Short mmCIF file of C-alpha atoms in Angstrom, two decimals:
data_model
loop_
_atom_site.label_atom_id
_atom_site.label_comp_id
_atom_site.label_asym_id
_atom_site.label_seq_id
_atom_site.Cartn_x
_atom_site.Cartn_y
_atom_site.Cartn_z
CA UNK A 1 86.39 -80.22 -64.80
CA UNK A 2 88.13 -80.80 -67.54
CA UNK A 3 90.44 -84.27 -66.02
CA UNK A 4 87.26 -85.35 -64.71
CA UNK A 5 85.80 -85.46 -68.21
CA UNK A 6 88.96 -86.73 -69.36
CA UNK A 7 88.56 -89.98 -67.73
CA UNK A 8 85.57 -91.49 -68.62
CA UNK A 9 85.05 -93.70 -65.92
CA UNK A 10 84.67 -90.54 -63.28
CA UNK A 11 82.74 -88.81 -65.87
CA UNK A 12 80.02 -91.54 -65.87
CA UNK A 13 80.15 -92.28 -62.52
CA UNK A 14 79.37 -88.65 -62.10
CA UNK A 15 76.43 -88.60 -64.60
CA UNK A 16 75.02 -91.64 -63.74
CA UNK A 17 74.77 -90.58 -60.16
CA UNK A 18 73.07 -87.83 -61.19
CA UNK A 19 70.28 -89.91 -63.35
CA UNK A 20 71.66 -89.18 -66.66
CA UNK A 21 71.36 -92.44 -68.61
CA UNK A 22 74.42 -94.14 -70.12
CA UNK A 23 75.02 -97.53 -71.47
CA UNK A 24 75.61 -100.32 -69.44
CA UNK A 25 78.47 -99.96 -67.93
CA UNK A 26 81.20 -102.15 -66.07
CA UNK A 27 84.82 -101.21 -65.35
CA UNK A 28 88.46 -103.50 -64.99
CA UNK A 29 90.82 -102.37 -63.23
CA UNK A 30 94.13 -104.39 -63.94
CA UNK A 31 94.39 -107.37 -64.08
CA UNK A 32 90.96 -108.88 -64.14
CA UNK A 33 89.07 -111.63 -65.82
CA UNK A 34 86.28 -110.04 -68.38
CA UNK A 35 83.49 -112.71 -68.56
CA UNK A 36 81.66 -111.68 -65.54
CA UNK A 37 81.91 -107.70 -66.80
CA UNK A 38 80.29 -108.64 -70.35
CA UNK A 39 77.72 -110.60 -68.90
CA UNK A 40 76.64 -107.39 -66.29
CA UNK A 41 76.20 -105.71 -69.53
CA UNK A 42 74.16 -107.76 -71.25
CA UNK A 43 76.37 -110.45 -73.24
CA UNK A 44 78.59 -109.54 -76.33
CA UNK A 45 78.67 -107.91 -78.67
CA UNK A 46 80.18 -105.29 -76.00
CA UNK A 47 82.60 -102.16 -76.30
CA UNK A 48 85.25 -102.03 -74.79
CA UNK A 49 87.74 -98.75 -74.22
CA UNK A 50 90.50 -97.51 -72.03
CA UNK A 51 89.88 -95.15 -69.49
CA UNK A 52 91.04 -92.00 -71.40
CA UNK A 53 91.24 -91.80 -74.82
CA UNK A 54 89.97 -89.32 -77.61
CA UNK A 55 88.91 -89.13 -81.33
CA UNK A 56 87.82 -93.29 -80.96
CA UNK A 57 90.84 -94.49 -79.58
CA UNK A 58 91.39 -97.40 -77.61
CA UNK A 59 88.26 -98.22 -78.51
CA UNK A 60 87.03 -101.75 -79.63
CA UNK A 61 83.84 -103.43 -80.54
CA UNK A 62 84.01 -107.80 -79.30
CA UNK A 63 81.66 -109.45 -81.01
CA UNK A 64 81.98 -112.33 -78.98
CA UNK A 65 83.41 -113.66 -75.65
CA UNK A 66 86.37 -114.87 -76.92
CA UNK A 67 86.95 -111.40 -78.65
CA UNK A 68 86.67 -110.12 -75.68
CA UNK A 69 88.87 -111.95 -73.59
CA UNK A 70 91.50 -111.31 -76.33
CA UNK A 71 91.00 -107.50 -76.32
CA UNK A 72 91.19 -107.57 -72.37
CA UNK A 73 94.30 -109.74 -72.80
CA UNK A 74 95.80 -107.24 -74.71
CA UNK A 75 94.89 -104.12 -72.48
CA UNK A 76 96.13 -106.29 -69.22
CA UNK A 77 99.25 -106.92 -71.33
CA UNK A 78 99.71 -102.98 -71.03
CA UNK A 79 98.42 -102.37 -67.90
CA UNK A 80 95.91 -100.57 -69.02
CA UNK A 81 92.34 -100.01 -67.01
CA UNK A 82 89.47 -100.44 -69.27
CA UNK A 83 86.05 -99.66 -69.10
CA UNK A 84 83.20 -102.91 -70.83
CA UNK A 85 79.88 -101.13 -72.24
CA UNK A 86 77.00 -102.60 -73.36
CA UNK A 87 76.69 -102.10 -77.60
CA UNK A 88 74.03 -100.27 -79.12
CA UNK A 89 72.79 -102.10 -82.17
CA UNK A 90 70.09 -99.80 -82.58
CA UNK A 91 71.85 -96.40 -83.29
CA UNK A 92 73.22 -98.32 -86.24
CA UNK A 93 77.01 -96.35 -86.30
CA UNK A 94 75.68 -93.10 -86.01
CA UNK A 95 75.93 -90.81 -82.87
CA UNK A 96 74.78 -87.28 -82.03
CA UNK A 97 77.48 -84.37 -80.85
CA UNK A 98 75.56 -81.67 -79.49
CA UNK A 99 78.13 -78.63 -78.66
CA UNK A 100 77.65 -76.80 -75.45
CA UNK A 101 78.65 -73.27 -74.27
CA UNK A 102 77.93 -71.38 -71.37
CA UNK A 103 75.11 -73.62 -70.74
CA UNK A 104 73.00 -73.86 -74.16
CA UNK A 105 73.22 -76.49 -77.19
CA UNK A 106 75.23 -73.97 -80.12
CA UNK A 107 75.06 -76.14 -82.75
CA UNK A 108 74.42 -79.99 -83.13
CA UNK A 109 75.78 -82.80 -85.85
CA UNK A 110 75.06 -86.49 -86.48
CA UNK A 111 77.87 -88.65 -86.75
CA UNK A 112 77.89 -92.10 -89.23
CA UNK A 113 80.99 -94.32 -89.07
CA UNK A 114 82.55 -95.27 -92.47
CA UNK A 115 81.48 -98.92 -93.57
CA UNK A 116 83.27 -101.55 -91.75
CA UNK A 117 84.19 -99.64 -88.98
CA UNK A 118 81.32 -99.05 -86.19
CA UNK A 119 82.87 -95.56 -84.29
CA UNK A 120 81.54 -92.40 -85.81
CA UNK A 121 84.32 -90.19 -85.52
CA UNK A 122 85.75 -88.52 -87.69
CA UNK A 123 89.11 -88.74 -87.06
CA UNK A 124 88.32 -92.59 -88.24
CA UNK A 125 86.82 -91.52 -91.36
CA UNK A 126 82.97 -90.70 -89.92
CA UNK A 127 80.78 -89.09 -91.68
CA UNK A 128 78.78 -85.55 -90.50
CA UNK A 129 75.52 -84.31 -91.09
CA UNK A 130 73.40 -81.59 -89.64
CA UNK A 131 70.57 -83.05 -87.51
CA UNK A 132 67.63 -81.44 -84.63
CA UNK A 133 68.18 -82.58 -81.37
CA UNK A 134 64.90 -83.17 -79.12
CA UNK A 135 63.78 -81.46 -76.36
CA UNK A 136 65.25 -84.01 -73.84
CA UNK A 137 68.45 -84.60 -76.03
CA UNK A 138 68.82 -80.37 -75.07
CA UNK A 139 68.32 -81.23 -71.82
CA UNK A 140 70.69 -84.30 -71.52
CA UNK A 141 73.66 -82.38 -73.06
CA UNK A 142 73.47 -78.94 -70.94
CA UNK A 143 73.06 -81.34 -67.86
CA UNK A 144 75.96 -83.17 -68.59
CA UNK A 145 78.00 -79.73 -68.82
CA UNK A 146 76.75 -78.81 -65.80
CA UNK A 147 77.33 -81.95 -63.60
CA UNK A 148 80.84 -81.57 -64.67
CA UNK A 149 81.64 -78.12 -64.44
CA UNK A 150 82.50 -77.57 -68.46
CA UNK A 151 81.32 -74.47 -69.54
CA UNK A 152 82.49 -75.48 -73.18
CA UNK A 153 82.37 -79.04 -74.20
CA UNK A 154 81.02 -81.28 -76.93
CA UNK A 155 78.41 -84.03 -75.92
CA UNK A 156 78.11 -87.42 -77.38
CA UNK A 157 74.68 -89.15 -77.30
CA UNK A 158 72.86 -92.55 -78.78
CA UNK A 159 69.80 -92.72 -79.85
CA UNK A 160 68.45 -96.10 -78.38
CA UNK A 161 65.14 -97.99 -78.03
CA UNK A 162 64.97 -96.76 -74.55
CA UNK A 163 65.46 -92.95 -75.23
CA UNK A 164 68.67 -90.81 -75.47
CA UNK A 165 72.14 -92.47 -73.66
CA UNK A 166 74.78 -90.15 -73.09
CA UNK A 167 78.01 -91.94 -74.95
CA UNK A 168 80.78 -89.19 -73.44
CA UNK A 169 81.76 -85.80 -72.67
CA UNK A 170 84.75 -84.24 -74.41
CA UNK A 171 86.30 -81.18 -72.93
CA UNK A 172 88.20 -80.41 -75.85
CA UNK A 173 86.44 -80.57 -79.04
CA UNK A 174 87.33 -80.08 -82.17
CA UNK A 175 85.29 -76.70 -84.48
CA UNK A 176 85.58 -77.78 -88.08
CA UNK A 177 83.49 -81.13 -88.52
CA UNK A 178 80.74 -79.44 -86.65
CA UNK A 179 80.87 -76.33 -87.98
CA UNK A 180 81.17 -77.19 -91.87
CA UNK A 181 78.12 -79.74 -90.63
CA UNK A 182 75.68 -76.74 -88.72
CA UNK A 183 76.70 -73.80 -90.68
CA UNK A 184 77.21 -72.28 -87.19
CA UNK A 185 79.91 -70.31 -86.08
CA UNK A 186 81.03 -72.17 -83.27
CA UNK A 187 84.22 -70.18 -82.39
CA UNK A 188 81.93 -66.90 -82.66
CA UNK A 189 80.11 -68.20 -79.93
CA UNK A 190 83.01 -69.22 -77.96
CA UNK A 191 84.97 -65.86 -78.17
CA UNK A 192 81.29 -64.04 -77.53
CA UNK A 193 81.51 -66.15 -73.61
CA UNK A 194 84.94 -65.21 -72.98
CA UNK A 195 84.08 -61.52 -74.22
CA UNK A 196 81.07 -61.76 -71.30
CA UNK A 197 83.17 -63.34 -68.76
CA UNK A 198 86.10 -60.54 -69.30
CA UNK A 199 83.35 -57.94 -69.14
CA UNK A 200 81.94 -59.42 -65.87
CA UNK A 201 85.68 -59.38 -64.40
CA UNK A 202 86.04 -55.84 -65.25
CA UNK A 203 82.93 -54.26 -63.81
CA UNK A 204 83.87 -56.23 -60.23
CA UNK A 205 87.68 -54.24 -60.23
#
């Protein structure tokens, strides 16, 4: 569960497949020419990231075609597989991270990237806010967890024109940004699941 979140390729395919909505999505593998994968997403401005990454790296916003021929340039240079997403003007730098365990949304934050830069994490200077998630941004999150298998995992989201789009899946996420930005104990709630699932080991020996 945890390599197939990893690389977010599988991790969409997965989702997708499943009906979860995502961003237009196209995918290079090395080498390959990237005007025909920018316009199956819609034209630039596009993303573009490498396969597996974490904390918004390897990630880059084109603005134009050209940008984005340089950017692939670069990431053929490397041999480097890269995925081309469609940009979503409307969520204006901010995205949601809903935290999942065991199957239920914990504690939930709203992410705004720093001016200048448009990825909302905070390892690249984001900033976090508490926010409520809907009813179907619950739903999208949980299902996510579930298609792949995570019983502990932070969920990324957009909130576009056309509803929530599920941005990623990380299988490792970090407590303190959304814990200082909930007020919830996150790791209380994590040691409470492994306290359960040690319980429900015992009474079966």
């Amino acid at each position: 569960a945890i390599r197939r979140a990893r690389d977010k390729l599988r991790a969409l395919q997965i989702l997708s497949r499943k009906g979860i909505a995502i961003p237009r999505t196209a995918f290079a593998r090395r080498p390959r020419p990237v005007d025909a994968l920018v316009e199956a997403v819609g034209g630039p401005p596009v993303i573009l990231k490498v396969v597996e990454g974490t904390q918004g790296e390897g990630v880059v916003l084109a603005e134009s075609l050209a940008a984005a021929r340089a950017v692939a340039e670069a990431f053929n240079h490397v041999n480097t597989s890269f995925i081309v997403q469609e940009y979503i003007a409307e969520a204006r730098g901010q995205d949601l991270r809903a935290f999942v365990v065991d199957g239920f949304v914990v504690a939930a934050m709203q992410r705004t990237a720093a001016e200048g830069e448009f990825r909302a994490n905070l390892h690249q200077g984001g900033a976090s806010a508490p926010v409520e998630l809907s009813a179907a941004e619950r739903e999208m999150a949980t299902r996510a967890a579930r298609f792949l298998g995570l019983s502990i995992c932070g969920v990324d989201l957009l909130r576009s024109d056309r509803g929530p789009l599920l941005l990623e899946v990380n299988a490792s996420p970090g407590l303190e940004g959304i814990e200082r930005s909930s007020g919830v104990d996150v790791a209380a709630q994590i040691l409470a699941s492994v306290e359960a699932r040690w319980a429900r080991v015992r009474e079966h020996d």
